[in-house]
Short mmCIF file of C-alpha atoms in Angstrom, two decimals:
data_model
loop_
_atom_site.label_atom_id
_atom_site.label_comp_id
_atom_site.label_asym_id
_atom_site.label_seq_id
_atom_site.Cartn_x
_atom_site.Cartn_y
_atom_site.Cartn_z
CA UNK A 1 -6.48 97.76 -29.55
CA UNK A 2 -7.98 94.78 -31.32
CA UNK A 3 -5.91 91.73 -31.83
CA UNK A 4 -5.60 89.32 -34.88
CA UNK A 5 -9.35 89.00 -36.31
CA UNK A 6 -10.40 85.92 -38.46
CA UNK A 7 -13.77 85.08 -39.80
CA UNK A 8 -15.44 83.08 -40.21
CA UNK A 9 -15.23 81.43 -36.76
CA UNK A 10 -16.88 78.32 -38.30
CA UNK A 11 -17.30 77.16 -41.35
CA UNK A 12 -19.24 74.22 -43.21
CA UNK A 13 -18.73 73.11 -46.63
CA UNK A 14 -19.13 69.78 -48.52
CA UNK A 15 -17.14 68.10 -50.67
CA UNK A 16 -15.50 69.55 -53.77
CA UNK A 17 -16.52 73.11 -52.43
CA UNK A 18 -14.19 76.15 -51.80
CA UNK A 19 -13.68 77.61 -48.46
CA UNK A 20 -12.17 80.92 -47.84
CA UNK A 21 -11.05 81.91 -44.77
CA UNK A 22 -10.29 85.60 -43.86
CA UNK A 23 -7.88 86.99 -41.40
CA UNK A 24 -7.03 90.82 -40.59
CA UNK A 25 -3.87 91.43 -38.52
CA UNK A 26 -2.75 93.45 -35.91
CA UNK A 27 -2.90 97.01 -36.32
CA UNK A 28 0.76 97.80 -37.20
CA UNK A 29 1.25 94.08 -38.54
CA UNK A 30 2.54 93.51 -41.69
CA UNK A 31 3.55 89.72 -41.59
CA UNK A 32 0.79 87.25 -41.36
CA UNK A 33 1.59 83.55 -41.29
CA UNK A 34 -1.49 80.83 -41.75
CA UNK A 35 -1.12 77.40 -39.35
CA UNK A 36 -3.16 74.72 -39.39
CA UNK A 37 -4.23 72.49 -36.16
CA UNK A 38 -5.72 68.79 -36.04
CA UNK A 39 -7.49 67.45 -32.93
CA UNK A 40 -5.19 67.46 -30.24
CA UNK A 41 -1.96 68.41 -32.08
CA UNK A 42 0.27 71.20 -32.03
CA UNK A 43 -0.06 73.91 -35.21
CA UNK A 44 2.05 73.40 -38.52
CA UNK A 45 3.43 75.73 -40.40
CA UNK A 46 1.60 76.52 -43.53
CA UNK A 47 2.36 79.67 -45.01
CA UNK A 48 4.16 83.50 -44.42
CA UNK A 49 3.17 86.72 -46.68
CA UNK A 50 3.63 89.95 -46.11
CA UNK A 51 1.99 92.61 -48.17
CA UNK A 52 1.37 91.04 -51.56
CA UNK A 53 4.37 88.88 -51.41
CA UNK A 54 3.90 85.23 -50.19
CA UNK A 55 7.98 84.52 -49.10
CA UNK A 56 7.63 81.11 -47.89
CA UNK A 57 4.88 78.82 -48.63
CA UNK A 58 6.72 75.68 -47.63
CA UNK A 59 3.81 74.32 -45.27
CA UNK A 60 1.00 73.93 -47.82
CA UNK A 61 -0.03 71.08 -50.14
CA UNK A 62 0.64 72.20 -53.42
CA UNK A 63 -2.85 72.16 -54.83
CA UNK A 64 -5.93 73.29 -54.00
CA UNK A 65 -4.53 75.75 -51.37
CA UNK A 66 -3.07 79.13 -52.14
CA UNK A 67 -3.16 81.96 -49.83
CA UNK A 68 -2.76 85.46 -50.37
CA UNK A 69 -2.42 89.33 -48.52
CA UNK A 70 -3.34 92.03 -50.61
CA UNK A 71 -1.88 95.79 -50.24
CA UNK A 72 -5.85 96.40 -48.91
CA UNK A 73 -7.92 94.15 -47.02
CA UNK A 74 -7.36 90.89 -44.99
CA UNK A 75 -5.24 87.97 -45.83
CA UNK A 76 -6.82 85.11 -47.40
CA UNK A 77 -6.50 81.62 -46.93
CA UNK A 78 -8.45 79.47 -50.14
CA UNK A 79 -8.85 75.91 -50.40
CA UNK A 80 -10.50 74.50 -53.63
CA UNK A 81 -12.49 71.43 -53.92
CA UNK A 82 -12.54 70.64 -50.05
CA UNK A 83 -11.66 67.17 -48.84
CA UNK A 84 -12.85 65.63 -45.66
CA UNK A 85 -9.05 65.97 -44.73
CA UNK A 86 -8.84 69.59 -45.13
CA UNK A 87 -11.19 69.47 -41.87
CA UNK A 88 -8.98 71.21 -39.01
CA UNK A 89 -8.73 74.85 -37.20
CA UNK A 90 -7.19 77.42 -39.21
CA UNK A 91 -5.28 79.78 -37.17
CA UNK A 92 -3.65 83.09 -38.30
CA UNK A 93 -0.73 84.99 -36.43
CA UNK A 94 0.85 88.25 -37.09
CA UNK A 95 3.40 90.28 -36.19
CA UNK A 96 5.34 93.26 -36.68
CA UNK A 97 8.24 92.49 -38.22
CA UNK A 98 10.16 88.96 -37.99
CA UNK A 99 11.54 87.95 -34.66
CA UNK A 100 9.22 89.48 -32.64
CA UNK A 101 6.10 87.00 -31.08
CA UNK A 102 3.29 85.69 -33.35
CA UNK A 103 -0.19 87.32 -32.10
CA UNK A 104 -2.43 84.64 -32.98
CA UNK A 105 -6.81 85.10 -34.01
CA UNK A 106 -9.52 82.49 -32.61
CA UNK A 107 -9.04 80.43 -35.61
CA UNK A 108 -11.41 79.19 -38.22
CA UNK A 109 -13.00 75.62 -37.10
CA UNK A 110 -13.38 74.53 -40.74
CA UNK A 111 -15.56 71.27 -41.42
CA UNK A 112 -16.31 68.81 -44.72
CA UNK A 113 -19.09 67.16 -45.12
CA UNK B 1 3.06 69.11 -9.99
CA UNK B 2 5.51 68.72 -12.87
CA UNK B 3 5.48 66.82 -16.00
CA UNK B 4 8.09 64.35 -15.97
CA UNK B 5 8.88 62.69 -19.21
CA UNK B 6 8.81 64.73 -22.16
CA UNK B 7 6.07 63.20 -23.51
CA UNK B 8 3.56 63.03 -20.79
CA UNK B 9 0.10 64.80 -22.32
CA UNK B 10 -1.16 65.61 -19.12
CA UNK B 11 -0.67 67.88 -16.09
CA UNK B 12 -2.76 67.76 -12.83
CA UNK B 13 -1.95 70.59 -10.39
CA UNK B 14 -3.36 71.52 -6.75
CA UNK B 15 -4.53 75.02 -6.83
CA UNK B 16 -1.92 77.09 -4.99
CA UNK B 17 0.81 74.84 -6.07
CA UNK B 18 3.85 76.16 -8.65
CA UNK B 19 3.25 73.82 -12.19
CA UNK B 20 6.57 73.53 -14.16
CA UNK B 21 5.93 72.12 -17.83
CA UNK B 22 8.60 70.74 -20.02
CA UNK B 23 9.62 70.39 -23.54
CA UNK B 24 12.21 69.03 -25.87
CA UNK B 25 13.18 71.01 -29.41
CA UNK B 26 14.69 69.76 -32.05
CA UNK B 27 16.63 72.12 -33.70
CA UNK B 28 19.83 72.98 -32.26
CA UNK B 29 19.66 75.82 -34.20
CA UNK B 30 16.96 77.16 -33.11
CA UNK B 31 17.33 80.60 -31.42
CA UNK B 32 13.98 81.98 -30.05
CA UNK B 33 11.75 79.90 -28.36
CA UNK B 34 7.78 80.71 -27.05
CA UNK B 35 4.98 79.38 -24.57
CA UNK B 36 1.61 79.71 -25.69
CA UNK B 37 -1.27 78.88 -23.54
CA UNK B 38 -4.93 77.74 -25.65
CA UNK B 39 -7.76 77.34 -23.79
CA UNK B 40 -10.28 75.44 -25.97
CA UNK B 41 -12.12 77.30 -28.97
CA UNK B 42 -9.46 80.15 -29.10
CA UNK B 43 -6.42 80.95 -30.18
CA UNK B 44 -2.67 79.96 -28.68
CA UNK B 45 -2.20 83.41 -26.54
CA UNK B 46 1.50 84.17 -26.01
CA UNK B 47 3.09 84.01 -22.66
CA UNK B 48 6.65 84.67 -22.63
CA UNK B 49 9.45 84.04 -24.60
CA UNK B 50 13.24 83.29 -24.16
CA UNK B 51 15.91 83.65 -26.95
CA UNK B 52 18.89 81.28 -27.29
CA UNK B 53 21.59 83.92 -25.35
CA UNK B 54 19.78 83.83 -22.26
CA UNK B 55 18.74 80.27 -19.99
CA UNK B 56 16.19 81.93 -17.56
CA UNK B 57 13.62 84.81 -18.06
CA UNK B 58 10.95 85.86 -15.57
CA UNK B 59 7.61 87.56 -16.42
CA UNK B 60 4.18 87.57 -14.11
CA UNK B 61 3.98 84.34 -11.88
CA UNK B 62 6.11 82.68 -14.72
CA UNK B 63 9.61 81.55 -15.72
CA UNK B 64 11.11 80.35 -18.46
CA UNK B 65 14.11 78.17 -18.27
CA UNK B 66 16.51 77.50 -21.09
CA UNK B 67 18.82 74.49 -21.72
CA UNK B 68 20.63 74.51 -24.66
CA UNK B 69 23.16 71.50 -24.02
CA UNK B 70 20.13 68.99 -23.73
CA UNK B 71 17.86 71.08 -25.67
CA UNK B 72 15.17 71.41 -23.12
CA UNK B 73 13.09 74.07 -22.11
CA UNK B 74 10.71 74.24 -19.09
CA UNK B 75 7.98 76.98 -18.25
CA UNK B 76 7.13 77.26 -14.26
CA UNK B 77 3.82 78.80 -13.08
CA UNK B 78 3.72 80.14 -9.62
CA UNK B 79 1.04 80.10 -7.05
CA UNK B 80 -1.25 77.48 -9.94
CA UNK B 81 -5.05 79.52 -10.44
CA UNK B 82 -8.36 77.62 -11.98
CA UNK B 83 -7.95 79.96 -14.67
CA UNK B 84 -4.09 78.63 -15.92
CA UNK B 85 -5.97 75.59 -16.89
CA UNK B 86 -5.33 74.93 -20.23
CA UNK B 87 -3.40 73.46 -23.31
CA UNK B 88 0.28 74.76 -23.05
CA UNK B 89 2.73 74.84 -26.20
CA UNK B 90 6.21 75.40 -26.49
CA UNK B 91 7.08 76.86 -29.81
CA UNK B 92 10.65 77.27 -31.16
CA UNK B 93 11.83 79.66 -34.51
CA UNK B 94 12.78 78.20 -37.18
CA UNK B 95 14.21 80.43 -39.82
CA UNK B 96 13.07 83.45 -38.53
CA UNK B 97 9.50 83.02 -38.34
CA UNK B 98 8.35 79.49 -38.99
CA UNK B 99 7.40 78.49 -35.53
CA UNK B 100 7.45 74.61 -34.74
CA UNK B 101 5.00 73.58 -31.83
CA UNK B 102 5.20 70.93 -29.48
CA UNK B 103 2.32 68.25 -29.05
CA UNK B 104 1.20 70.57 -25.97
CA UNK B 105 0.45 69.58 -22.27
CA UNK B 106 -2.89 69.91 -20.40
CA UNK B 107 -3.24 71.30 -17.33
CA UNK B 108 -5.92 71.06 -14.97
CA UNK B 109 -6.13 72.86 -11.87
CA UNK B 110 -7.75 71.31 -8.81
CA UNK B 111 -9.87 73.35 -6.42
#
């Protein structure tokens, strides 16, 4: 029974490139929700779809982020024009429906150069 | 060993001993709350979880206490093993399915 799966586990890019970051949930998952996680922090919030509806994006910067879960295939997480602040772990969570615990992937170690 | 102060980073635990990490919230409201442990290069990977009618649950070799008057929640871990050392988080719902973390605590187990 494979858990939440997100690829790439790293990722390189320079400046002003995009990065897109993949996640595939849970079998049985619907609800995916995106965090993000500096060095030695605690994850934020950054987004919650479930299939091809994004209901609460509250958590990300308004540009140059958008995310997105389509009726087939992973979720995706895209950030335009990459900053040397966008450098963090990416981690994605699902679950079945909402209340019940947030299975989280391995994250995405995602780094500007 | 126990972290005292709710914002002491660090946890150092003889192996054999029973660990009990703490945590504040913020949200009164908030009515589910989770431990995640995250050892490093993975994923937080869900422990137990308590929700706001209850102020104790037990799973394997942990316990999860709830305090809602001071809004404090504490996660014991019984008989401490090399392998609970890690980065522990205590999450709490927000609206259903935003979950807010903690700064985490790190605990090492000593042989």
């Amino acid at each position: 029974n494979a858990g939440v799966m997100q690829n790439p586990r790293h990722l390189v890019r320079r400046r002003g490139q995009e990065a897109r970051l993949r996640c595939s949930p849970m079998k049985g998952h619907s609800h995916v929700y995106w965090y993000r996680q500096l060095p030695e922090e605690g994850l934020k919030f950054m987004v919650y779809l479930q299939k091809e509806n994004i209901i609460d994006e509250s958590g990300m910067p308004k540009e140059r982020f958008s995310a997105e879960f389509p009726k087939e295939g992973p979720s995706i997480l895209r950030i335009q024009q990459v900053v040397r602040g966008d450098s963090a772990a990416y981690f994605c969570a699902s679950s079945p429906v909402n209340g019940e615990p947030q299975h989280f992937g391995d994250g995405t170690r995602l780094s500007i150069l | 060993g126990e972290s005292v102060g709710l914002h002491l980073p660090t946890l150092s635990v003889q192996e054999g001993d029973n660990s009990i990490i703490n945590c504040a919230y913020s949200n009164s409201a908030s009515d589910y709350f989770i431990w995640y442990k995250q050892e490093s290069g993975k994923g937080p990977q869900f422990i137990i979880d308590i929700r706001s009618n209850m102020d104790k649950r037990q799973g394997q070799r942990v316990t999860v206490l709830l305090n809602k008057t001071v809004k404090h929640l504490s996660l014991q871990i019984a008989a401490t093993q090399p392998g609970d050392s890690a980065v522990y988080f205590c999450a709490e719902n927000i609206g259903d399915y935003k979950l807010s973390f903690g700064a985490g605590t790190t605990v090492t187990v000593r042989a």
